[in-house]
PDB file of C-alpha atoms in Angstrom:
ATOM      1  CA  MET A   1     -19.704  38.124 -10.059  1.00 58.00           C
ATOM      2  CA  SER A   2     -21.280  35.128 -11.817  1.00 74.00           C
ATOM      3  CA  PHE A   3     -19.316  32.024 -12.744  1.00 82.00           C
ATOM      4  CA  ASN A   4     -17.670  32.052 -16.176  1.00 87.00           C
ATOM      5  CA  THR A   5     -15.989  28.968 -17.638  1.00 88.00           C
ATOM      6  CA  GLY A   6     -13.537  30.980 -19.740  1.00 88.00           C
ATOM      7  CA  SER A   7     -12.522  33.031 -16.737  1.00 88.00           C
ATOM      8  CA  PHE A   8     -11.877  29.883 -14.710  1.00 91.00           C
ATOM      9  CA  VAL A   9      -9.760  28.361 -17.505  1.00 91.00           C
ATOM     10  CA  GLY A  10      -7.714  31.560 -17.567  1.00 90.00           C
ATOM     11  CA  LYS A  11      -7.211  31.421 -13.815  1.00 91.00           C
ATOM     12  CA  LEU A  12      -6.054  27.776 -14.071  1.00 93.00           C
ATOM     13  CA  ILE A  13      -3.550  28.745 -16.757  1.00 90.00           C
ATOM     14  CA  GLU A  14      -2.194  31.521 -14.540  1.00 90.00           C
ATOM     15  CA  LEU A  15      -2.049  29.268 -11.452  1.00 91.00           C
ATOM     16  CA  ASN A  16       1.457  28.972 -10.007  1.00 90.00           C
ATOM     17  CA  ASN A  17       3.092  26.988  -7.237  1.00 85.00           C
ATOM     18  CA  THR A  18       2.714  29.534  -4.438  1.00 87.00           C
ATOM     19  CA  GLN A  19       0.351  29.340  -1.502  1.00 84.00           C
ATOM     20  CA  HIS A  20      -1.115  32.730  -2.411  1.00 87.00           C
ATOM     21  CA  SER A  21      -1.991  31.621  -5.954  1.00 88.00           C
ATOM     22  CA  ILE A  22      -3.476  28.277  -4.865  1.00 91.00           C
ATOM     23  CA  GLN A  23      -5.500  29.620  -1.943  1.00 89.00           C
ATOM     24  CA  THR A  24      -6.786  32.597  -3.952  1.00 90.00           C
ATOM     25  CA  LEU A  25      -8.132  30.378  -6.740  1.00 93.00           C
ATOM     26  CA  SER A  26      -9.429  27.897  -4.150  1.00 92.00           C
ATOM     27  CA  GLY A  27     -11.316  30.687  -2.390  1.00 91.00           C
ATOM     28  CA  TRP A  28     -12.727  31.871  -5.730  1.00 92.00           C
ATOM     29  CA  ALA A  29     -13.953  28.346  -6.538  1.00 93.00           C
ATOM     30  CA  ILE A  30     -15.540  27.940  -3.092  1.00 92.00           C
ATOM     31  CA  HIS A  31     -17.278  31.283  -3.522  1.00 90.00           C
ATOM     32  CA  HIS A  32     -18.845  29.820  -6.705  1.00 91.00           C
ATOM     33  CA  ARG A  33     -19.672  26.484  -5.055  1.00 91.00           C
ATOM     34  CA  ARG A  34     -23.143  26.528  -6.656  1.00 92.00           C
ATOM     35  CA  ASN A  35     -21.278  25.806  -9.891  1.00 94.00           C
ATOM     36  CA  ALA A  36     -19.235  22.983  -8.345  1.00 94.00           C
ATOM     37  CA  GLN A  37     -20.042  20.533 -11.154  1.00 95.00           C
ATOM     38  CA  GLN A  38     -18.836  22.912 -13.879  1.00 95.00           C
ATOM     39  CA  ILE A  39     -15.762  23.880 -11.864  1.00 96.00           C
ATOM     40  CA  VAL A  40     -14.739  20.251 -11.305  1.00 96.00           C
ATOM     41  CA  ASP A  41     -15.375  19.322 -14.953  1.00 95.00           C
ATOM     42  CA  VAL A  42     -13.197  22.197 -16.182  1.00 95.00           C
ATOM     43  CA  TRP A  43     -10.552  21.348 -13.570  1.00 96.00           C
ATOM     44  CA  PHE A  44     -10.373  17.753 -14.847  1.00 96.00           C
ATOM     45  CA  GLN A  45     -10.263  18.799 -18.513  1.00 94.00           C
ATOM     46  CA  GLN A  46      -7.417  21.225 -17.884  1.00 94.00           C
ATOM     47  CA  LEU A  47      -5.586  18.661 -15.728  1.00 94.00           C
ATOM     48  CA  THR A  48      -5.465  16.179 -18.609  1.00 93.00           C
ATOM     49  CA  LYS A  49      -4.306  18.895 -21.019  1.00 91.00           C
ATOM     50  CA  SER A  50      -1.630  20.374 -18.778  1.00 90.00           C
ATOM     51  CA  PRO A  51       2.098  19.499 -19.003  1.00 89.00           C
ATOM     52  CA  LYS A  52       3.164  16.775 -16.590  1.00 86.00           C
ATOM     53  CA  GLU A  53       5.128  19.237 -14.454  1.00 86.00           C
ATOM     54  CA  ARG A  54       1.883  21.160 -13.716  1.00 91.00           C
ATOM     55  CA  LYS A  55      -0.393  18.228 -12.903  1.00 93.00           C
ATOM     56  CA  LEU A  56       0.684  18.144  -9.259  1.00 92.00           C
ATOM     57  CA  LEU A  57      -0.326  21.814  -9.041  1.00 93.00           C
ATOM     58  CA  PHE A  58      -3.879  20.820 -10.017  1.00 95.00           C
ATOM     59  CA  MET A  59      -3.876  18.182  -7.271  1.00 95.00           C
ATOM     60  CA  PHE A  60      -2.783  20.804  -4.719  1.00 94.00           C
ATOM     61  CA  LEU A  61      -5.655  23.006  -5.856  1.00 95.00           C
ATOM     62  CA  SER A  62      -8.211  20.190  -5.584  1.00 95.00           C
ATOM     63  CA  ASN A  63      -6.942  19.357  -2.090  1.00 94.00           C
ATOM     64  CA  ASP A  64      -7.331  22.961  -0.958  1.00 93.00           C
ATOM     65  CA  ILE A  65     -10.833  23.263  -2.417  1.00 95.00           C
ATOM     66  CA  ILE A  66     -12.011  19.915  -1.019  1.00 94.00           C
ATOM     67  CA  GLN A  67     -10.771  20.513   2.526  1.00 91.00           C
ATOM     68  CA  ASN A  68     -11.801  24.144   2.882  1.00 91.00           C
ATOM     69  CA  SER A  69     -15.209  23.801   1.238  1.00 91.00           C
ATOM     70  CA  LYS A  70     -16.447  21.117   3.654  1.00 86.00           C
ATOM     71  CA  ARG A  71     -17.391  23.779   6.204  1.00 82.00           C
ATOM     72  CA  LYS A  72     -19.966  25.144   3.765  1.00 84.00           C
ATOM     73  CA  GLY A  73     -21.209  21.892   2.242  1.00 87.00           C
ATOM     74  CA  ASN A  74     -20.300  18.701   0.408  1.00 90.00           C
ATOM     75  CA  GLU A  75     -20.747  19.974  -3.138  1.00 92.00           C
ATOM     76  CA  PHE A  76     -17.080  19.746  -4.058  1.00 95.00           C
ATOM     77  CA  THR A  77     -16.485  16.483  -2.188  1.00 94.00           C
ATOM     78  CA  GLN A  78     -19.235  14.845  -4.210  1.00 94.00           C
ATOM     79  CA  GLU A  79     -18.221  16.357  -7.535  1.00 95.00           C
ATOM     80  CA  PHE A  80     -14.514  15.605  -7.157  1.00 96.00           C
ATOM     81  CA  SER A  81     -15.331  12.007  -6.210  1.00 95.00           C
ATOM     82  CA  ARG A  82     -16.715  11.598  -9.773  1.00 95.00           C
ATOM     83  CA  VAL A  83     -13.450  12.495 -11.502  1.00 95.00           C
ATOM     84  CA  LEU A  84     -10.713  11.689  -8.967  1.00 96.00           C
ATOM     85  CA  PRO A  85     -10.279   8.019 -10.026  1.00 95.00           C
ATOM     86  CA  ASP A  86      -9.559   9.052 -13.624  1.00 95.00           C
ATOM     87  CA  ALA A  87      -7.586  12.089 -12.446  1.00 95.00           C
ATOM     88  CA  LEU A  88      -5.362  10.016 -10.138  1.00 94.00           C
ATOM     89  CA  SER A  89      -4.866   7.324 -12.772  1.00 93.00           C
ATOM     90  CA  HIS A  90      -3.829   9.979 -15.300  1.00 93.00           C
ATOM     91  CA  THR A  91      -1.590  11.896 -12.884  1.00 93.00           C
ATOM     92  CA  TYR A  92       0.166   8.790 -11.519  1.00 91.00           C
ATOM     93  CA  LYS A  93       0.891   7.553 -15.062  1.00 90.00           C
ATOM     94  CA  SER A  94       2.364  10.903 -16.086  1.00 89.00           C
ATOM     95  CA  ALA A  95       4.651  10.848 -13.019  1.00 86.00           C
ATOM     96  CA  VAL A  96       5.767   7.213 -13.279  1.00 78.00           C
ATOM     97  CA  GLU A  97       9.466   8.223 -13.197  1.00 77.00           C
ATOM     98  CA  ASP A  98       9.051  11.164 -10.836  1.00 82.00           C
ATOM     99  CA  MET A  99       9.213   9.809  -7.280  1.00 87.00           C
ATOM    100  CA  LYS A 100       8.976  13.281  -5.747  1.00 86.00           C
ATOM    101  CA  THR A 101       5.601  13.907  -7.411  1.00 89.00           C
ATOM    102  CA  ILE A 102       4.367  10.414  -6.566  1.00 91.00           C
ATOM    103  CA  LYS A 103       5.223  10.871  -2.892  1.00 90.00           C
ATOM    104  CA  GLN A 104       3.430  14.222  -2.793  1.00 91.00           C
ATOM    105  CA  ILE A 105       0.309  12.639  -4.289  1.00 93.00           C
ATOM    106  CA  ASP A 106       0.657   9.828  -1.723  1.00 93.00           C
ATOM    107  CA  ARG A 107       0.743  12.472   0.997  1.00 92.00           C
ATOM    108  CA  ILE A 108      -2.468  14.123  -0.247  1.00 93.00           C
ATOM    109  CA  LEU A 109      -4.267  10.763  -0.218  1.00 94.00           C
ATOM    110  CA  GLN A 110      -2.934  10.002   3.247  1.00 92.00           C
ATOM    111  CA  ILE A 111      -4.246  13.344   4.540  1.00 91.00           C
ATOM    112  CA  TRP A 112      -7.673  12.617   3.046  1.00 93.00           C
ATOM    113  CA  LYS A 113      -7.607   9.232   4.744  1.00 91.00           C
ATOM    114  CA  GLU A 114      -6.508  10.555   8.147  1.00 89.00           C
ATOM    115  CA  ARG A 115      -9.060  13.385   8.112  1.00 88.00           C
ATOM    116  CA  GLU A 116     -11.767  11.119   6.695  1.00 90.00           C
ATOM    117  CA  ILE A 117     -12.408  13.431   3.759  1.00 91.00           C
ATOM    118  CA  PHE A 118     -13.424  10.378   1.738  1.00 92.00           C
ATOM    119  CA  GLY A 119     -14.296   6.833   2.745  1.00 91.00           C
ATOM    120  CA  LYS A 120     -11.581   4.232   3.304  1.00 91.00           C
ATOM    121  CA  ASP A 121     -12.666   2.135   0.318  1.00 92.00           C
ATOM    122  CA  PHE A 122     -12.584   5.136  -1.997  1.00 94.00           C
ATOM    123  CA  ILE A 123      -9.086   6.135  -0.812  1.00 94.00           C
ATOM    124  CA  GLU A 124      -7.850   2.584  -1.379  1.00 93.00           C
ATOM    125  CA  LYS A 125      -9.305   2.720  -4.881  1.00 93.00           C
ATOM    126  CA  LEU A 126      -7.393   5.934  -5.576  1.00 93.00           C
ATOM    127  CA  GLN A 127      -4.207   4.421  -4.135  1.00 93.00           C
ATOM    128  CA  SER A 128      -4.595   1.416  -6.439  1.00 92.00           C
ATOM    129  CA  TYR A 129      -3.677   3.633  -9.405  1.00 91.00           C
ATOM    130  CA  ARG A 130      -0.210   4.164  -7.951  1.00 90.00           C
ATOM    131  CA  PRO A 131       2.572   2.674 -10.150  1.00 84.00           C
ATOM    132  CA  LYS A 132       3.331  -0.863  -9.012  1.00 76.00           C
ATOM    133  CA  GLY A 133       6.654  -1.842  -7.476  1.00 60.00           C
ATOM    134  CA  LEU A 134       7.270   1.501  -5.760  1.00 58.00           C
ATOM    135  CA  ARG A 135       7.441   1.779  -2.000  1.00 53.00           C
ATOM    136  CA  SER A 136       4.914   4.103  -0.447  1.00 53.00           C
ATOM    137  CA  GLU A 137       5.597   6.697   2.230  1.00 49.00           C
ATOM    138  CA  GLN A 138       3.686   4.564   4.740  1.00 50.00           C
ATOM    139  CA  GLU A 139       5.838   1.502   3.984  1.00 49.00           C
ATOM    140  CA  ASP A 140       9.024   3.529   4.440  1.00 48.00           C
ATOM    141  CA  THR A 141       7.715   4.879   7.739  1.00 46.00           C
ATOM    142  CA  ALA A 142       6.710   1.412   8.917  1.00 47.00           C
ATOM    143  CA  ASP A 143      10.164   0.054   8.177  1.00 47.00           C
ATOM    144  CA  GLY A 144      11.754   2.927  10.041  1.00 46.00           C
ATOM    145  CA  ASP A 145       9.596   2.227  13.100  1.00 46.00           C
ATOM    146  CA  SER A 146      10.149  -1.537  13.073  1.00 44.00           C
ATOM    147  CA  PRO A 147      12.079  -2.749  16.123  1.00 41.00           C
ATOM    148  CA  ASN A 148      13.711  -5.473  14.025  1.00 44.00           C
ATOM    149  CA  LYS A 149      15.263  -3.015  11.594  1.00 44.00           C
ATOM    150  CA  LYS A 150      17.839  -0.419  12.394  1.00 40.00           C
ATOM    151  CA  ARG A 151      18.561   2.333   9.962  1.00 40.00           C
ATOM    152  CA  VAL A 152      20.986   5.136  10.601  1.00 39.00           C
ATOM    153  CA  ARG A 153      19.926   8.053   8.463  1.00 43.00           C
ATOM    154  CA  SER A 154      22.158  10.973   7.782  1.00 45.00           C
ATOM    155  CA  THR A 155      20.494  14.362   7.523  1.00 46.00           C
ATOM    156  CA  SER A 156      22.033  14.631   4.061  1.00 49.00           C
ATOM    157  CA  ASP A 157      19.481  12.013   2.916  1.00 50.00           C
ATOM    158  CA  SER A 158      16.613  14.452   3.350  1.00 55.00           C
ATOM    159  CA  ALA A 159      18.130  17.893   3.824  1.00 67.00           C
ATOM    160  CA  PRO A 160      16.768  20.445   1.330  1.00 72.00           C
ATOM    161  CA  ASP A 161      19.241  22.148  -0.942  1.00 78.00           C
ATOM    162  CA  PRO A 162      19.894  25.863  -0.328  1.00 82.00           C
ATOM    163  CA  ASP A 163      18.046  26.925  -3.507  1.00 82.00           C
ATOM    164  CA  THR A 164      14.888  25.160  -2.341  1.00 80.00           C
ATOM    165  CA  VAL A 165      15.097  26.849   1.073  1.00 81.00           C
ATOM    166  CA  ILE A 166      15.565  30.279  -0.489  1.00 85.00           C
ATOM    167  CA  ARG A 167      12.714  29.798  -2.979  1.00 81.00           C
ATOM    168  CA  SER A 168      10.389  28.603  -0.216  1.00 80.00           C
ATOM    169  CA  LEU A 169      11.156  31.606   1.963  1.00 82.00           C
ATOM    170  CA  ILE A 170      10.687  34.037  -0.926  1.00 84.00           C
ATOM    171  CA  ASN A 171       7.374  32.456  -1.982  1.00 79.00           C
ATOM    172  CA  LEU A 172       6.179  32.455   1.606  1.00 75.00           C
ATOM    173  CA  GLU A 173       6.841  36.141   2.121  1.00 78.00           C
ATOM    174  CA  ARG A 174       5.497  37.148  -1.282  1.00 75.00           C
ATOM    175  CA  GLY A 175       2.189  35.381  -0.658  1.00 72.00           C
ATOM    176  CA  SER A 176       1.819  36.228   3.018  1.00 77.00           C
ATOM    177  CA  ALA A 177      -1.705  37.148   4.057  1.00 74.00           C
ATOM    178  CA  LEU A 178      -0.238  39.177   6.903  1.00 74.00           C
ATOM    179  CA  GLN A 179       1.458  41.549   4.455  1.00 73.00           C
ATOM    180  CA  ASP A 180      -1.453  41.920   2.018  1.00 76.00           C
ATOM    181  CA  SER A 181      -2.334  45.618   2.062  1.00 78.00           C
ATOM    182  CA  ARG A 182      -5.288  44.983  -0.255  1.00 80.00           C
ATOM    183  CA  ILE A 183      -6.974  42.807   2.383  1.00 78.00           C
ATOM    184  CA  LYS A 184      -6.330  45.417   5.069  1.00 79.00           C
ATOM    185  CA  GLN A 185      -7.952  48.043   2.864  1.00 81.00           C
ATOM    186  CA  GLN A 186     -10.983  45.809   2.233  1.00 79.00           C
ATOM    187  CA  PHE A 187     -11.394  45.189   5.955  1.00 79.00           C
ATOM    188  CA  SER A 188     -11.351  48.932   6.601  1.00 81.00           C
ATOM    189  CA  THR A 189     -14.426  49.372   4.374  1.00 81.00           C
ATOM    190  CA  ILE A 190     -16.589  46.926   6.347  1.00 81.00           C
ATOM    191  CA  PRO A 191     -19.413  48.854   8.086  1.00 77.00           C
ATOM    192  CA  ASN A 192     -19.281  49.008  11.862  1.00 77.00           C
ATOM    193  CA  GLU A 193     -22.755  47.448  12.057  1.00 73.00           C
ATOM    194  CA  VAL A 194     -21.313  44.183  10.754  1.00 75.00           C
ATOM    195  CA  TRP A 195     -19.401  43.776  14.009  1.00 75.00           C
ATOM    196  CA  ASN A 196     -22.186  45.002  16.310  1.00 74.00           C
ATOM    197  CA  VAL A 197     -25.216  42.772  16.893  1.00 71.00           C
ATOM    198  CA  GLN A 198     -26.875  45.308  19.218  1.00 73.00           C
ATOM    199  CA  ALA A 199     -26.700  48.012  16.546  1.00 70.00           C
ATOM    200  CA  VAL A 200     -28.480  45.708  14.095  1.00 72.00           C
ATOM    201  CA  GLU A 201     -31.387  45.213  16.488  1.00 73.00           C
ATOM    202  CA  LYS A 202     -32.028  48.955  16.537  1.00 75.00           C
ATOM    203  CA  ILE A 203     -32.469  49.203  12.758  1.00 77.00           C
ATOM    204  CA  THR A 204     -36.128  49.220  11.723  1.00 78.00           C
ATOM    205  CA  ASP A 205     -35.860  50.311   8.090  1.00 80.00           C
ATOM    206  CA  ARG A 206     -36.274  47.300   5.775  1.00 82.00           C
ATOM    207  CA  LYS A 207     -34.149  48.681   2.921  1.00 84.00           C
ATOM    208  CA  ARG A 208     -31.344  49.489   5.300  1.00 80.00           C
ATOM    209  CA  LEU A 209     -31.527  45.976   6.739  1.00 81.00           C
ATOM    210  CA  GLU A 210     -31.408  44.444   3.240  1.00 82.00           C
ATOM    211  CA  SER A 211     -28.419  46.610   2.361  1.00 82.00           C
ATOM    212  CA  LEU A 212     -26.699  45.633   5.586  1.00 80.00           C
ATOM    213  CA  LEU A 213     -27.411  41.955   4.893  1.00 82.00           C
ATOM    214  CA  LYS A 214     -25.566  42.238   1.570  1.00 83.00           C
ATOM    215  CA  SER A 215     -22.647  43.860   3.393  1.00 81.00           C
ATOM    216  CA  VAL A 216     -22.669  41.057   5.970  1.00 82.00           C
ATOM    217  CA  ASP A 217     -22.671  38.394   3.221  1.00 82.00           C
ATOM    218  CA  SER A 218     -19.833  40.148   1.423  1.00 81.00           C
ATOM    219  CA  SER A 219     -17.885  40.538   4.664  1.00 81.00           C
ATOM    220  CA  TYR A 220     -18.478  36.899   5.544  1.00 82.00           C
ATOM    221  CA  ASP A 221     -17.048  35.754   2.195  1.00 80.00           C
ATOM    222  CA  LEU A 222     -14.095  38.105   2.588  1.00 80.00           C
ATOM    223  CA  LEU A 223     -13.359  36.863   6.099  1.00 82.00           C
ATOM    224  CA  SER A 224     -13.797  33.229   5.044  1.00 80.00           C
ATOM    225  CA  GLN A 225     -11.321  33.626   2.199  1.00 79.00           C
ATOM    226  CA  HIS A 226      -8.867  35.405   4.476  1.00 79.00           C
ATOM    227  CA  ARG A 227      -9.214  32.640   7.060  1.00 81.00           C
ATOM    228  CA  ILE A 228      -8.463  30.071   4.339  1.00 80.00           C
ATOM    229  CA  ARG A 229      -5.391  32.045   3.354  1.00 77.00           C
ATOM    230  CA  LEU A 230      -4.232  32.203   6.973  1.00 82.00           C
ATOM    231  CA  GLN A 231      -4.813  28.475   7.455  1.00 78.00           C
ATOM    232  CA  THR A 232      -2.872  27.703   4.285  1.00 78.00           C
ATOM    233  CA  GLU A 233      -0.097  30.073   5.297  1.00 80.00           C
ATOM    234  CA  PHE A 234       0.056  28.415   8.714  1.00 82.00           C
ATOM    235  CA  GLN A 235       0.490  25.031   7.014  1.00 79.00           C
ATOM    236  CA  GLU A 236       3.104  26.394   4.608  1.00 81.00           C
ATOM    237  CA  ARG A 237       5.045  28.116   7.375  1.00 83.00           C
ATOM    238  CA  SER A 238       4.987  24.866   9.351  1.00 83.00           C
ATOM    239  CA  LYS A 239       6.467  23.073   6.338  1.00 81.00           C
ATOM    240  CA  VAL A 240       9.121  25.751   5.880  1.00 82.00           C
ATOM    241  CA  ALA A 241       9.926  25.661   9.608  1.00 85.00           C
ATOM    242  CA  ALA A 242      10.400  21.890   9.380  1.00 82.00           C
ATOM    243  CA  MET A 243      12.530  22.382   6.269  1.00 81.00           C
ATOM    244  CA  LEU A 244      14.685  24.966   8.031  1.00 86.00           C
ATOM    245  CA  LYS A 245      15.055  22.667  11.027  1.00 84.00           C
ATOM    246  CA  GLU A 246      16.239  19.891   8.705  1.00 83.00           C
ATOM    247  CA  PHE A 247      18.543  22.328   6.930  1.00 84.00           C
ATOM    248  CA  VAL A 248      20.073  23.567  10.194  1.00 86.00           C
ATOM    249  CA  MET A 249      20.570  19.974  11.378  1.00 84.00           C
ATOM    250  CA  HIS A 250      22.319  19.194   8.106  1.00 83.00           C
ATOM    251  CA  GLN A 251      24.547  22.265   8.462  1.00 86.00           C
ATOM    252  CA  LYS A 252      25.461  21.236  12.017  1.00 86.00           C
ATOM    253  CA  GLU A 253      26.340  17.775  10.776  1.00 84.00           C
ATOM    254  CA  GLN A 254      28.458  19.286   8.015  1.00 85.00           C
ATOM    255  CA  LEU A 255      30.101  21.548  10.610  1.00 88.00           C
ATOM    256  CA  ARG A 256      31.040  18.489  12.683  1.00 87.00           C
ATOM    257  CA  ASN A 257      32.395  16.764   9.573  1.00 87.00           C
ATOM    258  CA  VAL A 258      34.493  19.788   8.630  1.00 90.00           C
ATOM    259  CA  GLU A 259      35.729  20.143  12.209  1.00 88.00           C
ATOM    260  CA  SER A 260      36.726  16.479  12.277  1.00 88.00           C
ATOM    261  CA  ARG A 261      38.493  16.774   8.926  1.00 88.00           C
ATOM    262  CA  LEU A 262      40.209  19.985  10.070  1.00 90.00           C
ATOM    263  CA  THR A 263      41.523  18.228  13.189  1.00 90.00           C
ATOM    264  CA  GLU A 264      42.726  15.316  11.070  1.00 89.00           C
ATOM    265  CA  TYR A 265      44.625  17.528   8.647  1.00 89.00           C
ATOM    266  CA  GLN A 266      46.048  19.686  11.409  1.00 89.00           C
ATOM    267  CA  GLY A 267      47.541  16.485  12.880  1.00 90.00           C
ATOM    268  CA  LYS A 268      48.962  15.510   9.502  1.00 90.00           C
ATOM    269  CA  LEU A 269      50.380  19.008   9.058  1.00 90.00           C
ATOM    270  CA  GLN A 270      52.055  18.816  12.463  1.00 91.00           C
ATOM    271  CA  LYS A 271      53.651  15.470  11.540  1.00 91.00           C
ATOM    272  CA  VAL A 272      54.963  16.895   8.273  1.00 91.00           C
ATOM    273  CA  GLN A 273      56.309  19.934  10.127  1.00 90.00           C
ATOM    274  CA  ALA A 274      58.083  17.637  12.633  1.00 90.00           C
ATOM    275  CA  VAL A 275      59.691  15.640   9.812  1.00 90.00           C
ATOM    276  CA  ARG A 276      60.660  18.865   8.118  1.00 90.00           C
ATOM    277  CA  SER A 277      62.295  20.181  11.315  1.00 90.00           C
ATOM    278  CA  GLN A 278      64.139  16.909  11.828  1.00 89.00           C
ATOM    279  CA  LEU A 279      65.427  16.912   8.267  1.00 90.00           C
ATOM    280  CA  GLN A 280      66.563  20.522   8.625  1.00 88.00           C
ATOM    281  CA  SER A 281      68.335  19.754  11.918  1.00 88.00           C
ATOM    282  CA  HIS A 282      70.043  16.677  10.480  1.00 85.00           C
ATOM    283  CA  LEU A 283      71.105  18.604   7.411  1.00 85.00           C
ATOM    284  CA  ASN A 284      72.625  21.339   9.595  1.00 85.00           C
ATOM    285  CA  SER A 285      74.660  18.755  11.562  1.00 86.00           C
ATOM    286  CA  LEU A 286      76.451  17.479   8.456  1.00 82.00           C
ATOM    287  CA  PRO A 287      79.885  19.068   7.552  1.00 79.00           C
ATOM    288  CA  ASP A 288      79.883  21.713   4.911  1.00 72.00           C
ATOM    289  CA  LEU A 289      82.106  20.190   2.205  1.00 68.00           C
ATOM    290  CA  SER A 290      82.375  23.498   0.478  1.00 67.00           C
ATOM    291  CA  THR A 291      84.611  24.820   3.317  1.00 65.00           C
ATOM    292  CA  VAL A 292      87.188  21.922   3.294  1.00 59.00           C
ATOM    293  CA  THR A 293      90.770  23.039   2.124  1.00 61.00           C
ATOM    294  CA  THR A 294      92.006  21.411  -1.083  1.00 62.00           C
ATOM    295  CA  LEU A 295      94.989  19.029  -0.326  1.00 60.00           C
ATOM    296  CA  GLU A 296      98.200  18.937  -2.373  1.00 66.00           C
ATOM    297  CA  PRO A 297      98.691  15.712  -4.357  1.00 69.00           C
ATOM    298  CA  LEU A 298     101.098  13.140  -2.836  1.00 65.00           C
ATOM    299  CA  PRO A 299     104.640  12.861  -4.472  1.00 70.00           C
ATOM    300  CA  GLU A 300     105.522   9.982  -6.728  1.00 72.00           C
ATOM    301  CA  PRO A 301     107.357   7.040  -4.977  1.00 67.00           C
ATOM    302  CA  GLY A 302     110.401   7.452  -7.206  1.00 67.00           C
ATOM    303  CA  SER A 303     110.923  10.992  -6.125  1.00 67.00           C
ATOM    304  CA  LEU A 304     110.903   9.971  -2.468  1.00 63.00           C
ATOM    305  CA  PHE A 305     113.883   7.534  -2.834  1.00 64.00           C
ATOM    306  CA  GLY A 306     115.917   9.274  -5.436  1.00 60.00           C
ATOM    307  CA  ALA A 307     117.858  11.375  -2.847  1.00 54.00           C
ATOM    308  CA  ASN A 308     119.112   8.336  -0.880  1.00 54.00           C
ATOM    309  CA  ASP A 309     120.669   6.817  -3.989  1.00 52.00           C
ATOM    310  CA  ASP A 310     122.991   9.845  -4.326  1.00 51.00           C
TER     311      ASP A 310
END
């Protein structure tokens, strides 16, 4: 299938924040790497037009394309280097009040720096578009590692909320390459000769060799895309595993807090019960005034001495 600008725009519009969606479109773009310039130009145009909540999605896509296309050539690295300064400037400005997005962009740039995707000077240029006055992930990490600074961090500072954990697990399973029956079906149609070098050597018919070469090229692209999906899924599952670890740690901390509070209130309850028992015992020891016999009134003094006068 030849490259079509309208088709690519439609795919960008349909792009969603799942690993399956990103890696599928990334694989499609890499397959059309001969049109890298057009692909990158359209990507940048749609990035600037997209709502601010979708701009990070475009950065995720560019990251996937850039990293996974390097095995086949530098077409995308060169083309993206043309537009990334303007793209980063635009994306950072749109996320000036969204620290979560800014940190995720920081992380992409840090990965490019660590893996030497681009030169150090170019990465620093891209980082210069970051909103001023905000601490970077590297600065936070440096402070945490400093021997002169001690910081006790509760897991509640970074623990993901339950909704995020559930969404991540659902997205992971929905986009899993391991569960994709379509891929399994495509693999089953690959000719046996593709896997057997010795069988190829026995073929002498030119047309059959040309036909087999097309099958090999098609199979190679299919396997390459599947490998990209598996690599992406491995990265996503690693992130989810780290998230779950953080979540479990947070739950254990909450369990200790609840246990401590339970012990505290059990002690208070016991004290109240002791006071209650003491009050009940003291109340039982007092006389019951309701059972005391009513006394007759004393006689008047005059009536006591009247008999002696007679």
